[in-house]
Tab-separated table of C-alpha atoms in Angstrom:
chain	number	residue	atom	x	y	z
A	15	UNK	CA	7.551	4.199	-13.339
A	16	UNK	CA	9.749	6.844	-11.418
A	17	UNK	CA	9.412	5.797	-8.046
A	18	UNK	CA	12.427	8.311	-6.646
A	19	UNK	CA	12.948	11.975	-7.715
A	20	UNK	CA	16.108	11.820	-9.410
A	21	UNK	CA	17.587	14.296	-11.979
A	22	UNK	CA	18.006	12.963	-15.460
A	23	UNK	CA	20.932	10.273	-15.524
A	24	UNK	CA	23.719	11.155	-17.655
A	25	UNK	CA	24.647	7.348	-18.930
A	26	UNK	CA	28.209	6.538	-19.052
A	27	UNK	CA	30.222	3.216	-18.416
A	28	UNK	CA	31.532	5.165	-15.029
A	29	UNK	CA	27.980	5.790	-13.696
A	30	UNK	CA	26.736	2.284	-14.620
A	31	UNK	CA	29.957	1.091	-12.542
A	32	UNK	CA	29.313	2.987	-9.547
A	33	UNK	CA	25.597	2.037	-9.253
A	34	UNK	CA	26.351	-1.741	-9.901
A	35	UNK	CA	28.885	-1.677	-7.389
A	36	UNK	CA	26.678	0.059	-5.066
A	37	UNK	CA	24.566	-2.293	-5.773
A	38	UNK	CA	26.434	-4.960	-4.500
A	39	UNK	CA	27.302	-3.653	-1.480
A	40	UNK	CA	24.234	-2.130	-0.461
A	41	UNK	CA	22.313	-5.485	-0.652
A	42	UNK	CA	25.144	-7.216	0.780
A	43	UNK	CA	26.201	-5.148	3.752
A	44	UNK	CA	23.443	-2.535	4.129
A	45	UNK	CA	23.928	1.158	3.017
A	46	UNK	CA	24.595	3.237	5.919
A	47	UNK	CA	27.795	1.171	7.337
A	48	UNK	CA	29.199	2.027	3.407
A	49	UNK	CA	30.739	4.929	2.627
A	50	UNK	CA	30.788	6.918	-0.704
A	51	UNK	CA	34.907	6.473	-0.634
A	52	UNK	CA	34.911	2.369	-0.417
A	53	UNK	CA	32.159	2.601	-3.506
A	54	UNK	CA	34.813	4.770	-5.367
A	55	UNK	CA	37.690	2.879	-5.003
A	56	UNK	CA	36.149	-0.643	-5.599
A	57	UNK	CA	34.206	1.154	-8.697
A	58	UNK	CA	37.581	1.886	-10.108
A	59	UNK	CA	36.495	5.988	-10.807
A	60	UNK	CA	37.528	9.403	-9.631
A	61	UNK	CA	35.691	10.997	-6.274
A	62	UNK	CA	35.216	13.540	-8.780
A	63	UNK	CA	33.537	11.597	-11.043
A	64	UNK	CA	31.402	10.245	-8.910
A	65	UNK	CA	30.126	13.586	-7.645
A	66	UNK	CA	29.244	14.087	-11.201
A	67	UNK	CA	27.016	11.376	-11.436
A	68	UNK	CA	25.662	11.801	-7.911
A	69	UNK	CA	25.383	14.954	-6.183
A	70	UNK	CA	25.381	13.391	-3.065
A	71	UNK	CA	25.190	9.503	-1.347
A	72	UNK	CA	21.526	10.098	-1.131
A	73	UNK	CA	21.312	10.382	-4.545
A	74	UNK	CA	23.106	6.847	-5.085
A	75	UNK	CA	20.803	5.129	-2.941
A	76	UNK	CA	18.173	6.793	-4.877
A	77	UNK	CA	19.307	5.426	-7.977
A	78	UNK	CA	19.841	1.957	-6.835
A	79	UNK	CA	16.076	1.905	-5.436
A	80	UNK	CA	15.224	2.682	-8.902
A	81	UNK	CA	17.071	-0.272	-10.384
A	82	UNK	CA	15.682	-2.854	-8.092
A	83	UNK	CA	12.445	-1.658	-8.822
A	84	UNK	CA	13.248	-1.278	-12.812
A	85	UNK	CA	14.221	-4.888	-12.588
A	86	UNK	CA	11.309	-5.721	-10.821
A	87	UNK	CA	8.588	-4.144	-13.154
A	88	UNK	CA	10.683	-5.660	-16.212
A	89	UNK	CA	10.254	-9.199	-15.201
A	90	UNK	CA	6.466	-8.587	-14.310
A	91	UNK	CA	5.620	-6.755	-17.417
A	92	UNK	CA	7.207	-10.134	-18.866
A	93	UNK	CA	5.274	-12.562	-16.486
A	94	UNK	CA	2.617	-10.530	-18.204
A	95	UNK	CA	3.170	-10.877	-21.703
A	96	UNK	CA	3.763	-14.481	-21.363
A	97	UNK	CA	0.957	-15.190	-19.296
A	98	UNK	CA	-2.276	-16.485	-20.553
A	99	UNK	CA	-4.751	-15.342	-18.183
A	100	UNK	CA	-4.458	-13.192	-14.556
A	101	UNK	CA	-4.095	-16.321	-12.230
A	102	UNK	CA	-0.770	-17.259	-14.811
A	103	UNK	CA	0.327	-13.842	-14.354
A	104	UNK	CA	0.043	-14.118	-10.014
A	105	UNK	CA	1.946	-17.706	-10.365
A	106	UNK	CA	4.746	-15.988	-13.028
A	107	UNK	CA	5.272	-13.411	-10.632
A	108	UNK	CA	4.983	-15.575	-7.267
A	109	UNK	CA	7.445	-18.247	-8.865
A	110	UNK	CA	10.204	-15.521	-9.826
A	111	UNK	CA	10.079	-14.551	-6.137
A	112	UNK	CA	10.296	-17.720	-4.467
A	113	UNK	CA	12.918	-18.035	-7.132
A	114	UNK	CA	15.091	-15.685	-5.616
A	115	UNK	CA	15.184	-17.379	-1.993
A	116	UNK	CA	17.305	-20.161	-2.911
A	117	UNK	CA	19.713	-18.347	-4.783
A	118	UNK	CA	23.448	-17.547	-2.971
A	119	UNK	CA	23.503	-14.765	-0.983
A	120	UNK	CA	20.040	-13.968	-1.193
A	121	UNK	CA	19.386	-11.229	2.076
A	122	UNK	CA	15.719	-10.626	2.000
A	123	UNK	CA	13.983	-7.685	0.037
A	124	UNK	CA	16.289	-5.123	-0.937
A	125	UNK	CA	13.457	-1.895	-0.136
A	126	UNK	CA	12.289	-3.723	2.908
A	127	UNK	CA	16.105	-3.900	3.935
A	128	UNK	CA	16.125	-0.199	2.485
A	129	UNK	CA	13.405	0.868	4.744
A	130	UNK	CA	14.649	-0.760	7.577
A	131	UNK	CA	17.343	2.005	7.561
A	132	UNK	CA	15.507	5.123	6.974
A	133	UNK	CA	13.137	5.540	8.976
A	134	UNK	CA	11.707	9.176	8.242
A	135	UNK	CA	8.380	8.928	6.875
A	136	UNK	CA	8.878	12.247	4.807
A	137	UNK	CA	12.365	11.244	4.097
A	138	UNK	CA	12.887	10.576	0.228
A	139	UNK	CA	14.139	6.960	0.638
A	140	UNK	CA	11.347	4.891	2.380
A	141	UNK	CA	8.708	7.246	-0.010
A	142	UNK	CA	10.958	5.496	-2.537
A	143	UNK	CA	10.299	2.492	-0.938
A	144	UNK	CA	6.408	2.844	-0.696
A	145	UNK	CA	6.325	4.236	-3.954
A	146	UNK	CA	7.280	0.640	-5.163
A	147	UNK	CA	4.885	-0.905	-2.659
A	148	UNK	CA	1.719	0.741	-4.004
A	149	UNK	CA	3.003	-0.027	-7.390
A	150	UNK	CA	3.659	-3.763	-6.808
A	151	UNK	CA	0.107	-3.387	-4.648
A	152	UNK	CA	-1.944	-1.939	-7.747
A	153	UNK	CA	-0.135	-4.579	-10.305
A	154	UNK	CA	-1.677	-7.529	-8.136
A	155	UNK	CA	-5.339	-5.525	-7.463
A	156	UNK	CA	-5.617	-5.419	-10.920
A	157	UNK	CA	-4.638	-8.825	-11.433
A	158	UNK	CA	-7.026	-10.504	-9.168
A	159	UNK	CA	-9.901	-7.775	-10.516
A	160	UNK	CA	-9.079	-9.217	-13.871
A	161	UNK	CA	-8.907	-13.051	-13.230
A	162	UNK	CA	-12.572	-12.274	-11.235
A	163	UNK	CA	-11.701	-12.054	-7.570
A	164	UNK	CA	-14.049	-10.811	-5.551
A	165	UNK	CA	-12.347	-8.386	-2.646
A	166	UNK	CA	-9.197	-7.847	-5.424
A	167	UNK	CA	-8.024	-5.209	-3.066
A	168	UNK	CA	-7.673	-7.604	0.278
A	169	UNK	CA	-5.975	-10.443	-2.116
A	170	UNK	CA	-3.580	-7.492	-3.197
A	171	UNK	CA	-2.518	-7.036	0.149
A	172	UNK	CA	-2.512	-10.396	1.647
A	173	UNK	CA	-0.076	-11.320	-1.955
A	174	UNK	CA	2.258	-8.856	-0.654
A	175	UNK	CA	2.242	-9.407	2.799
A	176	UNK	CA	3.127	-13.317	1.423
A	177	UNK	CA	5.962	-11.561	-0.220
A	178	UNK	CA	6.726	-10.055	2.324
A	179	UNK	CA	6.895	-12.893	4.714
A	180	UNK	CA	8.483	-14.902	1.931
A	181	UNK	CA	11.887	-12.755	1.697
A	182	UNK	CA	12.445	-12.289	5.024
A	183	UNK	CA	11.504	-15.853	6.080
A	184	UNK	CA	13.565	-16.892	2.969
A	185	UNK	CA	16.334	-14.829	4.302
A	186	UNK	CA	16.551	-15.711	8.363
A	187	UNK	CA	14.775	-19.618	7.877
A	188	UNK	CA	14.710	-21.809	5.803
A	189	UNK	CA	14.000	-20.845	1.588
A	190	UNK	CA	12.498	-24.039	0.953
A	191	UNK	CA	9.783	-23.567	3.503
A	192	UNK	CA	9.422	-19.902	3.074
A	193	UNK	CA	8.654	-21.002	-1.277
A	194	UNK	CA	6.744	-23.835	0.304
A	195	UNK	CA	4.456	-21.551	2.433
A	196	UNK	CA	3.759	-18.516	-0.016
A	197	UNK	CA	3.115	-21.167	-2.993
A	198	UNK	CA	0.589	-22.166	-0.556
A	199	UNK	CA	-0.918	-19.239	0.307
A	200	UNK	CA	-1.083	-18.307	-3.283
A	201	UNK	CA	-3.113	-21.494	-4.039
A	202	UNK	CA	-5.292	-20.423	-1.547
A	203	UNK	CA	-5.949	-16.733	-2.540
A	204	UNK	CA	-6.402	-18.184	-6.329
A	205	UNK	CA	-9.133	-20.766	-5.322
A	206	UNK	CA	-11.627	-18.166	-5.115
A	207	UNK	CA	-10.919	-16.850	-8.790
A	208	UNK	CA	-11.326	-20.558	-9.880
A	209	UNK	CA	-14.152	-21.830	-7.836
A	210	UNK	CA	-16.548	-18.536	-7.003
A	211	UNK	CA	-18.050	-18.858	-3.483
A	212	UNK	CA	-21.611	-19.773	-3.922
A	213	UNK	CA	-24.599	-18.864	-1.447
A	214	UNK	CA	-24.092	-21.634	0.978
A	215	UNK	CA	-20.347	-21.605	0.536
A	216	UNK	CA	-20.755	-17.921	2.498
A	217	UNK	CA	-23.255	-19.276	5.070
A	218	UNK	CA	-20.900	-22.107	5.966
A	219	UNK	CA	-18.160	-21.176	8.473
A	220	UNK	CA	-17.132	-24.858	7.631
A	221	UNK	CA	-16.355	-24.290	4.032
A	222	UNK	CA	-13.273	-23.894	2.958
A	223	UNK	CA	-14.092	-20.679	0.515
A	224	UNK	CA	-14.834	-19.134	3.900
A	225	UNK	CA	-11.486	-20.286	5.664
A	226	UNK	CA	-9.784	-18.440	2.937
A	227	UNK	CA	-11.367	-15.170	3.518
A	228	UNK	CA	-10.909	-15.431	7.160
A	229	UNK	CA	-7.321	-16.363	7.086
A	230	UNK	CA	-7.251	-13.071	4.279
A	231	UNK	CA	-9.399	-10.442	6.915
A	232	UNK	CA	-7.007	-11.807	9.707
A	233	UNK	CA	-4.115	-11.318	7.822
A	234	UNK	CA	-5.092	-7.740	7.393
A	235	UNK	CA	-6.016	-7.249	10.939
A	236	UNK	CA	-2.277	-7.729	12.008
């Protein structure tokens, strides 16, 4: 899925150099204290040939959006495949991003970092950004639709907004509890594809089918 409007990419070693080094810097420093120059030099090409590749910076922040989200969708489509029903495919996908909170120099989630520096709602690097959110939104809908959830579309959202608390907790906490916590919350969300609510469960305030739906509405509500 094209989440950024990008001309077609002419593939070359050169390109592939610039955006990993990009890359690199962008998730470790940020993008807007880098400038195209420093990616240049460290990238070992020409200005000129960068210009070739990328019309303009904008364009190479474009392009790395599009990778993290490429990687993304790969290892989900392959969380998929390997999965043996829609709860495996939630835990595949939760487990590969707690994964990623313990590892060095993990800074959070690269688009939420992204968006964090481009404000402009209209501007074509957070709809990059949100692009991939209602992506990674409808990939988890229809997971919990499939595995037999019954509000799919507020489990969607309260999986992401564990992701989202997961990275950045992961990021300025501690990763162990951050894993800890979403694995937690993802048990939670799961019970009520395993274990259906039943009539009383609902009329209970007590029960604990109806403690996950609260803590899911509130979640929302923030």
């Amino acid at each position: 899925m094209q989440i950024a409007d990008l001309p077609p990419a002419k593939t070359s070693a050169a390109r592939e150099r610039l955006l990993d080094t990009a890359a690199r810097i962008f998730y470790a420093e940020g993008i807007n204290t880098v400038g195209v120059h420093r990616i240049v030099e460290e990238a070992g090409v020409t200005l000129a040939t960068f210009y070739r590749h990328f019309p303009s910076k904008q364009d190479l922040v474009l392009a790395y959006l599009q990778s993290v989200h490429d990687d993304f969708a790969t290892r989900a489509a392959a969380a998929q495949e390997a999965a043996e029903d829609p709860g495996d495919v939630l835990r595949s996908i939760g487990t590969n991003i707690t994964a990623q909170l313990v590892e060095p120099g993990f800074r959070g989630c690269a688009c939420i970092n992204a968006a964090s520096e481009f404000e402009d709602p209209q501007g074509p690097i957070l709809r990059a950004v949100l692009a991939h959110r209602a992506w990674f939104h409808a990939l988890v809908r229809d997971a919990f639709a499939s595995a037999g959830h019954a509000q799919p579309d507020l489990a969607a959202s309260h999986y992401v907004m564990l992701r989202d608390g997961a990275t950045t907790a992961g990021h300025l906490g501690d990763p162990s509890q951050a894993r800890d916590t979403f694995q937690r919350g993802l048990a939670g969300l799961l019970r009520f594809t395993e274990n259906p609510p039943t009539t009383d469960d609902a009329a209970d305030p007590s029960s604990p089918h109806d403690a996950t739906r609260t803590s899911t509405t509130s979640t929302q509500s923030r």
